[in-house]
Amino acid sequence: MTDTVVDHGHPPTNTGMSHNKLGMWVFLASECLLFGALISTYVLYRTETNGGPEPSEDFFDIPFTSVSSFVLLMSSLTMVLALSALQRGDLVRNRIWLVATALLGAVFLGGQVYEFTAFYNDGLGYTTSPFSSAFYTLTGFHGVHVAIGILMLMSLFVASVRGRLNAENAETVEIVGLYWHFVDIVWIILFGVVYLMA
């Protein structure tokens, strides 16, 4: 019995995966270093409030952020369903799940904008203290990653509508899925460090 190799149109690397997928893994590894630096900075400065609002249970709306976090985590499930549908050749369901994933990401971003607005109204501006600068930089940078992911998802949707996305190039959706899952995992860490440790 011989093993069958699926050809995605890309020559394999020494690791056995395509150059595109390997490139995404390398990019995500560099992102780990970046977020690691941002998280470390936040941990160092979270007590430097300069008399401004402090990171506490009274300041953060934990129930609201928990719901927002759940919405983002559910988007990982819809991303898996989008890839699975495409691999089966079900283009309609693939499009539905891609849009659902993007919408869940957009709901999360809307919650983050609402939260930032509430914090600002409570006296926590970007330059209020080292804590506020570190907080907004860390969570805002993650929000930018979510926004980029939404753009990637919508570009996949447009490609699907134009007939450029099918089961043969499902690896493209898989690579975007890797990015999306990474963003979700990073948020779990941020939620624990920023909100639950408060």
mmCIF file with all atom_site columns, C-alpha atoms in Angstrom:
data_model
loop_
_atom_site.group_PDB
_atom_site.id
_atom_site.type_symbol
_atom_site.label_atom_id
_atom_site.label_alt_id
_atom_site.label_comp_id
_atom_site.label_asym_id
_atom_site.label_entity_id
_atom_site.label_seq_id
_atom_site.pdbx_PDB_ins_code
_atom_site.Cartn_x
_atom_site.Cartn_y
_atom_site.Cartn_z
_atom_site.occupancy
_atom_site.B_iso_or_equiv
_atom_site.pdbx_formal_charge
_atom_site.auth_seq_id
_atom_site.auth_comp_id
_atom_site.auth_asym_id
_atom_site.auth_atom_id
_atom_site.pdbx_PDB_model_num
ATOM 1   C CA . MET A 1 1   ? 0.000   0.000  0.000  1.00 0.00 ? 1   MET A CA 1
ATOM 2   C CA . THR A 1 2   ? 1.439   3.380  -0.996 1.00 0.00 ? 2   THR A CA 1
ATOM 3   C CA . ASP A 1 3   ? 0.866   6.705  0.721  1.00 0.00 ? 3   ASP A CA 1
ATOM 4   C CA . THR A 1 4   ? -0.914  9.307  -1.360 1.00 0.00 ? 4   THR A CA 1
ATOM 5   C CA . VAL A 1 5   ? 0.410   12.848 -1.285 1.00 0.00 ? 5   VAL A CA 1
ATOM 6   C CA . VAL A 1 6   ? -2.037  15.694 -1.778 1.00 0.00 ? 6   VAL A CA 1
ATOM 7   C CA . ASP A 1 7   ? -0.603  18.252 -4.177 1.00 0.00 ? 7   ASP A CA 1
ATOM 8   C CA . HIS A 1 8   ? -1.679  21.792 -3.380 1.00 0.00 ? 8   HIS A CA 1
ATOM 9   C CA . GLY A 1 9   ? 0.365   23.200 -6.219 1.00 0.00 ? 9   GLY A CA 1
ATOM 10  C CA . HIS A 1 10  ? 3.271   24.100 -3.929 1.00 0.00 ? 10  HIS A CA 1
ATOM 11  C CA . PRO A 1 11  ? 6.546   22.201 -3.703 1.00 0.00 ? 11  PRO A CA 1
ATOM 12  C CA . PRO A 1 12  ? 7.038   20.811 -0.185 1.00 0.00 ? 12  PRO A CA 1
ATOM 13  C CA . THR A 1 13  ? 9.785   22.071 2.069  1.00 0.00 ? 13  THR A CA 1
ATOM 14  C CA . ASN A 1 14  ? 12.116  19.858 4.098  1.00 0.00 ? 14  ASN A CA 1
ATOM 15  C CA . THR A 1 15  ? 9.451   19.899 6.815  1.00 0.00 ? 15  THR A CA 1
ATOM 16  C CA . GLY A 1 16  ? 6.887   18.328 4.490  1.00 0.00 ? 16  GLY A CA 1
ATOM 17  C CA . MET A 1 17  ? 4.630   21.390 4.408  1.00 0.00 ? 17  MET A CA 1
ATOM 18  C CA . SER A 1 18  ? 4.250   24.054 1.769  1.00 0.00 ? 18  SER A CA 1
ATOM 19  C CA . HIS A 1 19  ? 6.289   27.245 1.767  1.00 0.00 ? 19  HIS A CA 1
ATOM 20  C CA . ASN A 1 20  ? 3.157   29.294 2.449  1.00 0.00 ? 20  ASN A CA 1
ATOM 21  C CA . LYS A 1 21  ? 2.213   27.322 5.541  1.00 0.00 ? 21  LYS A CA 1
ATOM 22  C CA . LEU A 1 22  ? 5.787   27.285 6.803  1.00 0.00 ? 22  LEU A CA 1
ATOM 23  C CA . GLY A 1 23  ? 5.951   31.043 6.251  1.00 0.00 ? 23  GLY A CA 1
ATOM 24  C CA . MET A 1 24  ? 2.818   31.513 8.361  1.00 0.00 ? 24  MET A CA 1
ATOM 25  C CA . TRP A 1 25  ? 4.280   29.399 11.184 1.00 0.00 ? 25  TRP A CA 1
ATOM 26  C CA . VAL A 1 26  ? 7.486   31.474 11.128 1.00 0.00 ? 26  VAL A CA 1
ATOM 27  C CA . PHE A 1 27  ? 5.429   34.680 11.153 1.00 0.00 ? 27  PHE A CA 1
ATOM 28  C CA . LEU A 1 28  ? 3.373   33.443 14.112 1.00 0.00 ? 28  LEU A CA 1
ATOM 29  C CA . ALA A 1 29  ? 6.574   32.552 15.966 1.00 0.00 ? 29  ALA A CA 1
ATOM 30  C CA . SER A 1 30  ? 7.773   36.140 15.528 1.00 0.00 ? 30  SER A CA 1
ATOM 31  C CA . GLU A 1 31  ? 4.367   37.352 16.740 1.00 0.00 ? 31  GLU A CA 1
ATOM 32  C CA . CYS A 1 32  ? 4.836   35.281 19.907 1.00 0.00 ? 32  CYS A CA 1
ATOM 33  C CA . LEU A 1 33  ? 7.996   37.257 20.616 1.00 0.00 ? 33  LEU A CA 1
ATOM 34  C CA . LEU A 1 34  ? 6.215   40.542 19.966 1.00 0.00 ? 34  LEU A CA 1
ATOM 35  C CA . PHE A 1 35  ? 3.251   39.778 22.209 1.00 0.00 ? 35  PHE A CA 1
ATOM 36  C CA . GLY A 1 36  ? 5.610   38.360 24.811 1.00 0.00 ? 36  GLY A CA 1
ATOM 37  C CA . ALA A 1 37  ? 7.394   41.713 24.929 1.00 0.00 ? 37  ALA A CA 1
ATOM 38  C CA . LEU A 1 38  ? 4.106   43.634 25.148 1.00 0.00 ? 38  LEU A CA 1
ATOM 39  C CA . ILE A 1 39  ? 2.773   41.383 27.913 1.00 0.00 ? 39  ILE A CA 1
ATOM 40  C CA . SER A 1 40  ? 6.033   41.697 29.863 1.00 0.00 ? 40  SER A CA 1
ATOM 41  C CA . THR A 1 41  ? 5.860   45.488 29.554 1.00 0.00 ? 41  THR A CA 1
ATOM 42  C CA . TYR A 1 42  ? 2.276   45.500 30.811 1.00 0.00 ? 42  TYR A CA 1
ATOM 43  C CA . VAL A 1 43  ? 3.147   43.300 33.806 1.00 0.00 ? 43  VAL A CA 1
ATOM 44  C CA . LEU A 1 44  ? 6.029   45.633 34.702 1.00 0.00 ? 44  LEU A CA 1
ATOM 45  C CA . TYR A 1 45  ? 3.924   48.798 34.487 1.00 0.00 ? 45  TYR A CA 1
ATOM 46  C CA . ARG A 1 46  ? 0.497   47.672 35.717 1.00 0.00 ? 46  ARG A CA 1
ATOM 47  C CA . THR A 1 47  ? 1.139   49.138 39.191 1.00 0.00 ? 47  THR A CA 1
ATOM 48  C CA . GLU A 1 48  ? 2.433   52.481 37.825 1.00 0.00 ? 48  GLU A CA 1
ATOM 49  C CA . THR A 1 49  ? -0.848  54.409 37.812 1.00 0.00 ? 49  THR A CA 1
ATOM 50  C CA . ASN A 1 50  ? 0.321   57.955 38.716 1.00 0.00 ? 50  ASN A CA 1
ATOM 51  C CA . GLY A 1 51  ? -2.788  58.414 40.818 1.00 0.00 ? 51  GLY A CA 1
ATOM 52  C CA . GLY A 1 52  ? -5.086  57.436 37.950 1.00 0.00 ? 52  GLY A CA 1
ATOM 53  C CA . PRO A 1 53  ? -7.448  54.447 37.694 1.00 0.00 ? 53  PRO A CA 1
ATOM 54  C CA . GLU A 1 54  ? -5.935  51.126 38.748 1.00 0.00 ? 54  GLU A CA 1
ATOM 55  C CA . PRO A 1 55  ? -6.403  47.687 37.213 1.00 0.00 ? 55  PRO A CA 1
ATOM 56  C CA . SER A 1 56  ? -8.966  46.239 39.595 1.00 0.00 ? 56  SER A CA 1
ATOM 57  C CA . GLU A 1 57  ? -12.175 44.225 39.650 1.00 0.00 ? 57  GLU A CA 1
ATOM 58  C CA . ASP A 1 58  ? -14.088 47.441 40.277 1.00 0.00 ? 58  ASP A CA 1
ATOM 59  C CA . PHE A 1 59  ? -12.583 49.148 37.228 1.00 0.00 ? 59  PHE A CA 1
ATOM 60  C CA . PHE A 1 60  ? -12.739 46.301 34.693 1.00 0.00 ? 60  PHE A CA 1
ATOM 61  C CA . ASP A 1 61  ? -16.146 44.961 33.684 1.00 0.00 ? 61  ASP A CA 1
ATOM 62  C CA . ILE A 1 62  ? -15.226 41.272 33.909 1.00 0.00 ? 62  ILE A CA 1
ATOM 63  C CA . PRO A 1 63  ? -18.686 39.871 32.939 1.00 0.00 ? 63  PRO A CA 1
ATOM 64  C CA . PHE A 1 64  ? -18.813 42.056 29.803 1.00 0.00 ? 64  PHE A CA 1
ATOM 65  C CA . THR A 1 65  ? -15.278 41.140 28.788 1.00 0.00 ? 65  THR A CA 1
ATOM 66  C CA . SER A 1 66  ? -16.014 37.451 29.475 1.00 0.00 ? 66  SER A CA 1
ATOM 67  C CA . VAL A 1 67  ? -18.944 37.524 27.045 1.00 0.00 ? 67  VAL A CA 1
ATOM 68  C CA . SER A 1 68  ? -16.806 39.353 24.493 1.00 0.00 ? 68  SER A CA 1
ATOM 69  C CA . SER A 1 69  ? -14.074 36.733 24.948 1.00 0.00 ? 69  SER A CA 1
ATOM 70  C CA . PHE A 1 70  ? -16.587 33.917 24.469 1.00 0.00 ? 70  PHE A CA 1
ATOM 71  C CA . VAL A 1 71  ? -17.719 35.511 21.193 1.00 0.00 ? 71  VAL A CA 1
ATOM 72  C CA . LEU A 1 72  ? -14.128 35.581 19.936 1.00 0.00 ? 72  LEU A CA 1
ATOM 73  C CA . LEU A 1 73  ? -13.508 31.987 20.989 1.00 0.00 ? 73  LEU A CA 1
ATOM 74  C CA . MET A 1 74  ? -16.673 30.857 19.179 1.00 0.00 ? 74  MET A CA 1
ATOM 75  C CA . SER A 1 75  ? -15.197 32.357 16.022 1.00 0.00 ? 75  SER A CA 1
ATOM 76  C CA . SER A 1 76  ? -12.486 29.690 16.170 1.00 0.00 ? 76  SER A CA 1
ATOM 77  C CA . LEU A 1 77  ? -15.214 27.060 15.859 1.00 0.00 ? 77  LEU A CA 1
ATOM 78  C CA . THR A 1 78  ? -16.783 28.781 12.852 1.00 0.00 ? 78  THR A CA 1
ATOM 79  C CA . MET A 1 79  ? -13.318 29.040 11.276 1.00 0.00 ? 79  MET A CA 1
ATOM 80  C CA . VAL A 1 80  ? -12.878 25.268 11.612 1.00 0.00 ? 80  VAL A CA 1
ATOM 81  C CA . LEU A 1 81  ? -16.325 24.734 10.081 1.00 0.00 ? 81  LEU A CA 1
ATOM 82  C CA . ALA A 1 82  ? -15.412 27.030 7.163  1.00 0.00 ? 82  ALA A CA 1
ATOM 83  C CA . LEU A 1 83  ? -12.296 24.997 6.380  1.00 0.00 ? 83  LEU A CA 1
ATOM 84  C CA . SER A 1 84  ? -14.131 21.699 6.774  1.00 0.00 ? 84  SER A CA 1
ATOM 85  C CA . ALA A 1 85  ? -16.897 22.823 4.399  1.00 0.00 ? 85  ALA A CA 1
ATOM 86  C CA . LEU A 1 86  ? -14.392 23.878 1.745  1.00 0.00 ? 86  LEU A CA 1
ATOM 87  C CA . GLN A 1 87  ? -12.472 20.603 2.008  1.00 0.00 ? 87  GLN A CA 1
ATOM 88  C CA . ARG A 1 88  ? -15.778 18.796 1.355  1.00 0.00 ? 88  ARG A CA 1
ATOM 89  C CA . GLY A 1 89  ? -16.421 21.050 -1.631 1.00 0.00 ? 89  GLY A CA 1
ATOM 90  C CA . ASP A 1 90  ? -19.408 22.765 0.021  1.00 0.00 ? 90  ASP A CA 1
ATOM 91  C CA . LEU A 1 91  ? -18.802 26.328 -1.160 1.00 0.00 ? 91  LEU A CA 1
ATOM 92  C CA . VAL A 1 92  ? -22.087 27.730 0.156  1.00 0.00 ? 92  VAL A CA 1
ATOM 93  C CA . ARG A 1 93  ? -21.457 26.619 3.726  1.00 0.00 ? 93  ARG A CA 1
ATOM 94  C CA . ASN A 1 94  ? -17.844 27.725 3.434  1.00 0.00 ? 94  ASN A CA 1
ATOM 95  C CA . ARG A 1 95  ? -18.994 31.251 2.611  1.00 0.00 ? 95  ARG A CA 1
ATOM 96  C CA . ILE A 1 96  ? -21.538 31.230 5.431  1.00 0.00 ? 96  ILE A CA 1
ATOM 97  C CA . TRP A 1 97  ? -18.940 30.192 8.014  1.00 0.00 ? 97  TRP A CA 1
ATOM 98  C CA . LEU A 1 98  ? -16.362 32.665 6.708  1.00 0.00 ? 98  LEU A CA 1
ATOM 99  C CA . VAL A 1 99  ? -18.844 35.523 7.082  1.00 0.00 ? 99  VAL A CA 1
ATOM 100 C CA . ALA A 1 100 ? -19.924 34.215 10.514 1.00 0.00 ? 100 ALA A CA 1
ATOM 101 C CA . THR A 1 101 ? -16.297 34.190 11.663 1.00 0.00 ? 101 THR A CA 1
ATOM 102 C CA . ALA A 1 102 ? -15.765 37.743 10.422 1.00 0.00 ? 102 ALA A CA 1
ATOM 103 C CA . LEU A 1 103 ? -18.988 38.921 12.106 1.00 0.00 ? 103 LEU A CA 1
ATOM 104 C CA . LEU A 1 104 ? -18.001 37.369 15.436 1.00 0.00 ? 104 LEU A CA 1
ATOM 105 C CA . GLY A 1 105 ? -14.633 39.093 15.164 1.00 0.00 ? 105 GLY A CA 1
ATOM 106 C CA . ALA A 1 106 ? -16.393 42.378 14.404 1.00 0.00 ? 106 ALA A CA 1
ATOM 107 C CA . VAL A 1 107 ? -18.651 41.956 17.476 1.00 0.00 ? 107 VAL A CA 1
ATOM 108 C CA . PHE A 1 108 ? -15.522 41.439 19.594 1.00 0.00 ? 108 PHE A CA 1
ATOM 109 C CA . LEU A 1 109 ? -13.949 44.595 18.149 1.00 0.00 ? 109 LEU A CA 1
ATOM 110 C CA . GLY A 1 110 ? -17.143 46.532 18.816 1.00 0.00 ? 110 GLY A CA 1
ATOM 111 C CA . GLY A 1 111 ? -17.004 45.403 22.430 1.00 0.00 ? 111 GLY A CA 1
ATOM 112 C CA . GLN A 1 112 ? -13.399 46.531 22.672 1.00 0.00 ? 112 GLN A CA 1
ATOM 113 C CA . VAL A 1 113 ? -14.245 49.981 21.278 1.00 0.00 ? 113 VAL A CA 1
ATOM 114 C CA . TYR A 1 114 ? -17.121 50.275 23.765 1.00 0.00 ? 114 TYR A CA 1
ATOM 115 C CA . GLU A 1 115 ? -14.811 49.244 26.598 1.00 0.00 ? 115 GLU A CA 1
ATOM 116 C CA . PHE A 1 116 ? -12.077 51.700 25.585 1.00 0.00 ? 116 PHE A CA 1
ATOM 117 C CA . THR A 1 117 ? -14.661 54.498 25.409 1.00 0.00 ? 117 THR A CA 1
ATOM 118 C CA . ALA A 1 118 ? -15.921 53.657 28.911 1.00 0.00 ? 118 ALA A CA 1
ATOM 119 C CA . PHE A 1 119 ? -12.357 53.596 30.270 1.00 0.00 ? 119 PHE A CA 1
ATOM 120 C CA . TYR A 1 120 ? -11.586 56.950 28.677 1.00 0.00 ? 120 TYR A CA 1
ATOM 121 C CA . ASN A 1 121 ? -14.745 58.469 30.189 1.00 0.00 ? 121 ASN A CA 1
ATOM 122 C CA . ASP A 1 122 ? -13.637 57.111 33.586 1.00 0.00 ? 122 ASP A CA 1
ATOM 123 C CA . GLY A 1 123 ? -10.362 59.020 33.304 1.00 0.00 ? 123 GLY A CA 1
ATOM 124 C CA . LEU A 1 124 ? -8.070  56.393 31.757 1.00 0.00 ? 124 LEU A CA 1
ATOM 125 C CA . GLY A 1 125 ? -6.507  58.015 28.712 1.00 0.00 ? 125 GLY A CA 1
ATOM 126 C CA . TYR A 1 126 ? -3.581  56.643 26.742 1.00 0.00 ? 126 TYR A CA 1
ATOM 127 C CA . THR A 1 127 ? -1.118  59.005 28.454 1.00 0.00 ? 127 THR A CA 1
ATOM 128 C CA . THR A 1 128 ? -2.708  58.982 31.922 1.00 0.00 ? 128 THR A CA 1
ATOM 129 C CA . SER A 1 129 ? -0.072  56.634 33.339 1.00 0.00 ? 129 SER A CA 1
ATOM 130 C CA . PRO A 1 130 ? 2.467   53.972 32.354 1.00 0.00 ? 130 PRO A CA 1
ATOM 131 C CA . PHE A 1 131 ? -0.250  51.407 33.190 1.00 0.00 ? 131 PHE A CA 1
ATOM 132 C CA . SER A 1 132 ? -2.760  52.973 30.795 1.00 0.00 ? 132 SER A CA 1
ATOM 133 C CA . SER A 1 133 ? -0.191  53.252 27.991 1.00 0.00 ? 133 SER A CA 1
ATOM 134 C CA . ALA A 1 134 ? 0.821   49.607 28.412 1.00 0.00 ? 134 ALA A CA 1
ATOM 135 C CA . PHE A 1 135 ? -2.828  48.492 28.633 1.00 0.00 ? 135 PHE A CA 1
ATOM 136 C CA . TYR A 1 136 ? -4.005  50.316 25.514 1.00 0.00 ? 136 TYR A CA 1
ATOM 137 C CA . THR A 1 137 ? -0.921  49.306 23.535 1.00 0.00 ? 137 THR A CA 1
ATOM 138 C CA . LEU A 1 138 ? -1.286  45.631 24.430 1.00 0.00 ? 138 LEU A CA 1
ATOM 139 C CA . THR A 1 139 ? -5.039  45.252 23.957 1.00 0.00 ? 139 THR A CA 1
ATOM 140 C CA . GLY A 1 140 ? -5.168  47.705 21.057 1.00 0.00 ? 140 GLY A CA 1
ATOM 141 C CA . PHE A 1 141 ? -2.424  45.865 19.212 1.00 0.00 ? 141 PHE A CA 1
ATOM 142 C CA . HIS A 1 142 ? -4.419  42.659 19.612 1.00 0.00 ? 142 HIS A CA 1
ATOM 143 C CA . GLY A 1 143 ? -7.481  44.480 18.272 1.00 0.00 ? 143 GLY A CA 1
ATOM 144 C CA . VAL A 1 144 ? -5.507  45.499 15.184 1.00 0.00 ? 144 VAL A CA 1
ATOM 145 C CA . HIS A 1 145 ? -4.662  41.824 14.641 1.00 0.00 ? 145 HIS A CA 1
ATOM 146 C CA . VAL A 1 146 ? -8.354  40.919 14.856 1.00 0.00 ? 146 VAL A CA 1
ATOM 147 C CA . ALA A 1 147 ? -9.179  43.646 12.319 1.00 0.00 ? 147 ALA A CA 1
ATOM 148 C CA . ILE A 1 148 ? -6.505  42.320 9.934  1.00 0.00 ? 148 ILE A CA 1
ATOM 149 C CA . GLY A 1 149 ? -7.946  38.830 10.368 1.00 0.00 ? 149 GLY A CA 1
ATOM 150 C CA . ILE A 1 150 ? -11.416 40.112 9.447  1.00 0.00 ? 150 ILE A CA 1
ATOM 151 C CA . LEU A 1 151 ? -10.002 41.650 6.262  1.00 0.00 ? 151 LEU A CA 1
ATOM 152 C CA . MET A 1 152 ? -8.330  38.324 5.420  1.00 0.00 ? 152 MET A CA 1
ATOM 153 C CA . LEU A 1 153 ? -11.619 36.466 5.983  1.00 0.00 ? 153 LEU A CA 1
ATOM 154 C CA . MET A 1 154 ? -13.572 38.854 3.783  1.00 0.00 ? 154 MET A CA 1
ATOM 155 C CA . SER A 1 155 ? -10.952 38.562 1.045  1.00 0.00 ? 155 SER A CA 1
ATOM 156 C CA . LEU A 1 156 ? -11.448 34.781 1.182  1.00 0.00 ? 156 LEU A CA 1
ATOM 157 C CA . PHE A 1 157 ? -15.204 35.309 0.890  1.00 0.00 ? 157 PHE A CA 1
ATOM 158 C CA . VAL A 1 158 ? -14.761 37.536 -2.168 1.00 0.00 ? 158 VAL A CA 1
ATOM 159 C CA . ALA A 1 159 ? -12.363 35.005 -3.707 1.00 0.00 ? 159 ALA A CA 1
ATOM 160 C CA . SER A 1 160 ? -14.953 32.270 -3.137 1.00 0.00 ? 160 SER A CA 1
ATOM 161 C CA . VAL A 1 161 ? -17.734 34.298 -4.765 1.00 0.00 ? 161 VAL A CA 1
ATOM 162 C CA . ARG A 1 162 ? -15.478 34.926 -7.777 1.00 0.00 ? 162 ARG A CA 1
ATOM 163 C CA . GLY A 1 163 ? -14.771 31.203 -8.096 1.00 0.00 ? 163 GLY A CA 1
ATOM 164 C CA . ARG A 1 164 ? -11.137 31.375 -7.036 1.00 0.00 ? 164 ARG A CA 1
ATOM 165 C CA . LEU A 1 165 ? -11.559 29.341 -3.850 1.00 0.00 ? 165 LEU A CA 1
ATOM 166 C CA . ASN A 1 166 ? -12.298 25.628 -3.960 1.00 0.00 ? 166 ASN A CA 1
ATOM 167 C CA . ALA A 1 167 ? -11.308 22.345 -2.331 1.00 0.00 ? 167 ALA A CA 1
ATOM 168 C CA . GLU A 1 168 ? -8.052  22.203 -4.311 1.00 0.00 ? 168 GLU A CA 1
ATOM 169 C CA . ASN A 1 169 ? -6.691  25.365 -2.711 1.00 0.00 ? 169 ASN A CA 1
ATOM 170 C CA . ALA A 1 170 ? -8.210  24.851 0.739  1.00 0.00 ? 170 ALA A CA 1
ATOM 171 C CA . GLU A 1 171 ? -4.750  25.360 2.210  1.00 0.00 ? 171 GLU A CA 1
ATOM 172 C CA . THR A 1 172 ? -5.273  29.108 1.777  1.00 0.00 ? 172 THR A CA 1
ATOM 173 C CA . VAL A 1 173 ? -8.193  28.957 4.230  1.00 0.00 ? 173 VAL A CA 1
ATOM 174 C CA . GLU A 1 174 ? -6.148  26.713 6.511  1.00 0.00 ? 174 GLU A CA 1
ATOM 175 C CA . ILE A 1 175 ? -3.339  29.292 6.639  1.00 0.00 ? 175 ILE A CA 1
ATOM 176 C CA . VAL A 1 176 ? -5.762  32.118 7.466  1.00 0.00 ? 176 VAL A CA 1
ATOM 177 C CA . GLY A 1 177 ? -7.255  29.773 10.073 1.00 0.00 ? 177 GLY A CA 1
ATOM 178 C CA . LEU A 1 178 ? -3.840  29.373 11.703 1.00 0.00 ? 178 LEU A CA 1
ATOM 179 C CA . TYR A 1 179 ? -3.599  33.148 12.024 1.00 0.00 ? 179 TYR A CA 1
ATOM 180 C CA . TRP A 1 180 ? -7.143  33.416 13.400 1.00 0.00 ? 180 TRP A CA 1
ATOM 181 C CA . HIS A 1 181 ? -6.614  30.674 15.997 1.00 0.00 ? 181 HIS A CA 1
ATOM 182 C CA . PHE A 1 182 ? -3.376  32.351 17.066 1.00 0.00 ? 182 PHE A CA 1
ATOM 183 C CA . VAL A 1 183 ? -5.212  35.634 17.642 1.00 0.00 ? 183 VAL A CA 1
ATOM 184 C CA . ASP A 1 184 ? -7.798  33.792 19.753 1.00 0.00 ? 184 ASP A CA 1
ATOM 185 C CA . ILE A 1 185 ? -5.147  32.026 21.840 1.00 0.00 ? 185 ILE A CA 1
ATOM 186 C CA . VAL A 1 186 ? -3.347  35.314 22.442 1.00 0.00 ? 186 VAL A CA 1
ATOM 187 C CA . TRP A 1 187 ? -6.597  36.828 23.722 1.00 0.00 ? 187 TRP A CA 1
ATOM 188 C CA . ILE A 1 188 ? -7.037  33.995 26.239 1.00 0.00 ? 188 ILE A CA 1
ATOM 189 C CA . ILE A 1 189 ? -3.597  34.864 27.621 1.00 0.00 ? 189 ILE A CA 1
ATOM 190 C CA . LEU A 1 190 ? -4.350  38.599 27.618 1.00 0.00 ? 190 LEU A CA 1
ATOM 191 C CA . PHE A 1 191 ? -7.677  38.059 29.351 1.00 0.00 ? 191 PHE A CA 1
ATOM 192 C CA . GLY A 1 192 ? -5.941  36.124 32.109 1.00 0.00 ? 192 GLY A CA 1
ATOM 193 C CA . VAL A 1 193 ? -3.025  38.538 32.525 1.00 0.00 ? 193 VAL A CA 1
ATOM 194 C CA . VAL A 1 194 ? -4.903  41.833 32.183 1.00 0.00 ? 194 VAL A CA 1
ATOM 195 C CA . TYR A 1 195 ? -8.382  41.175 33.547 1.00 0.00 ? 195 TYR A CA 1
ATOM 196 C CA . LEU A 1 196 ? -8.250  38.149 35.837 1.00 0.00 ? 196 LEU A CA 1
ATOM 197 C CA . MET A 1 197 ? -4.948  39.076 37.519 1.00 0.00 ? 197 MET A CA 1
ATOM 198 C CA . ALA A 1 198 ? -6.407  42.486 38.381 1.00 0.00 ? 198 ALA A CA 1
#
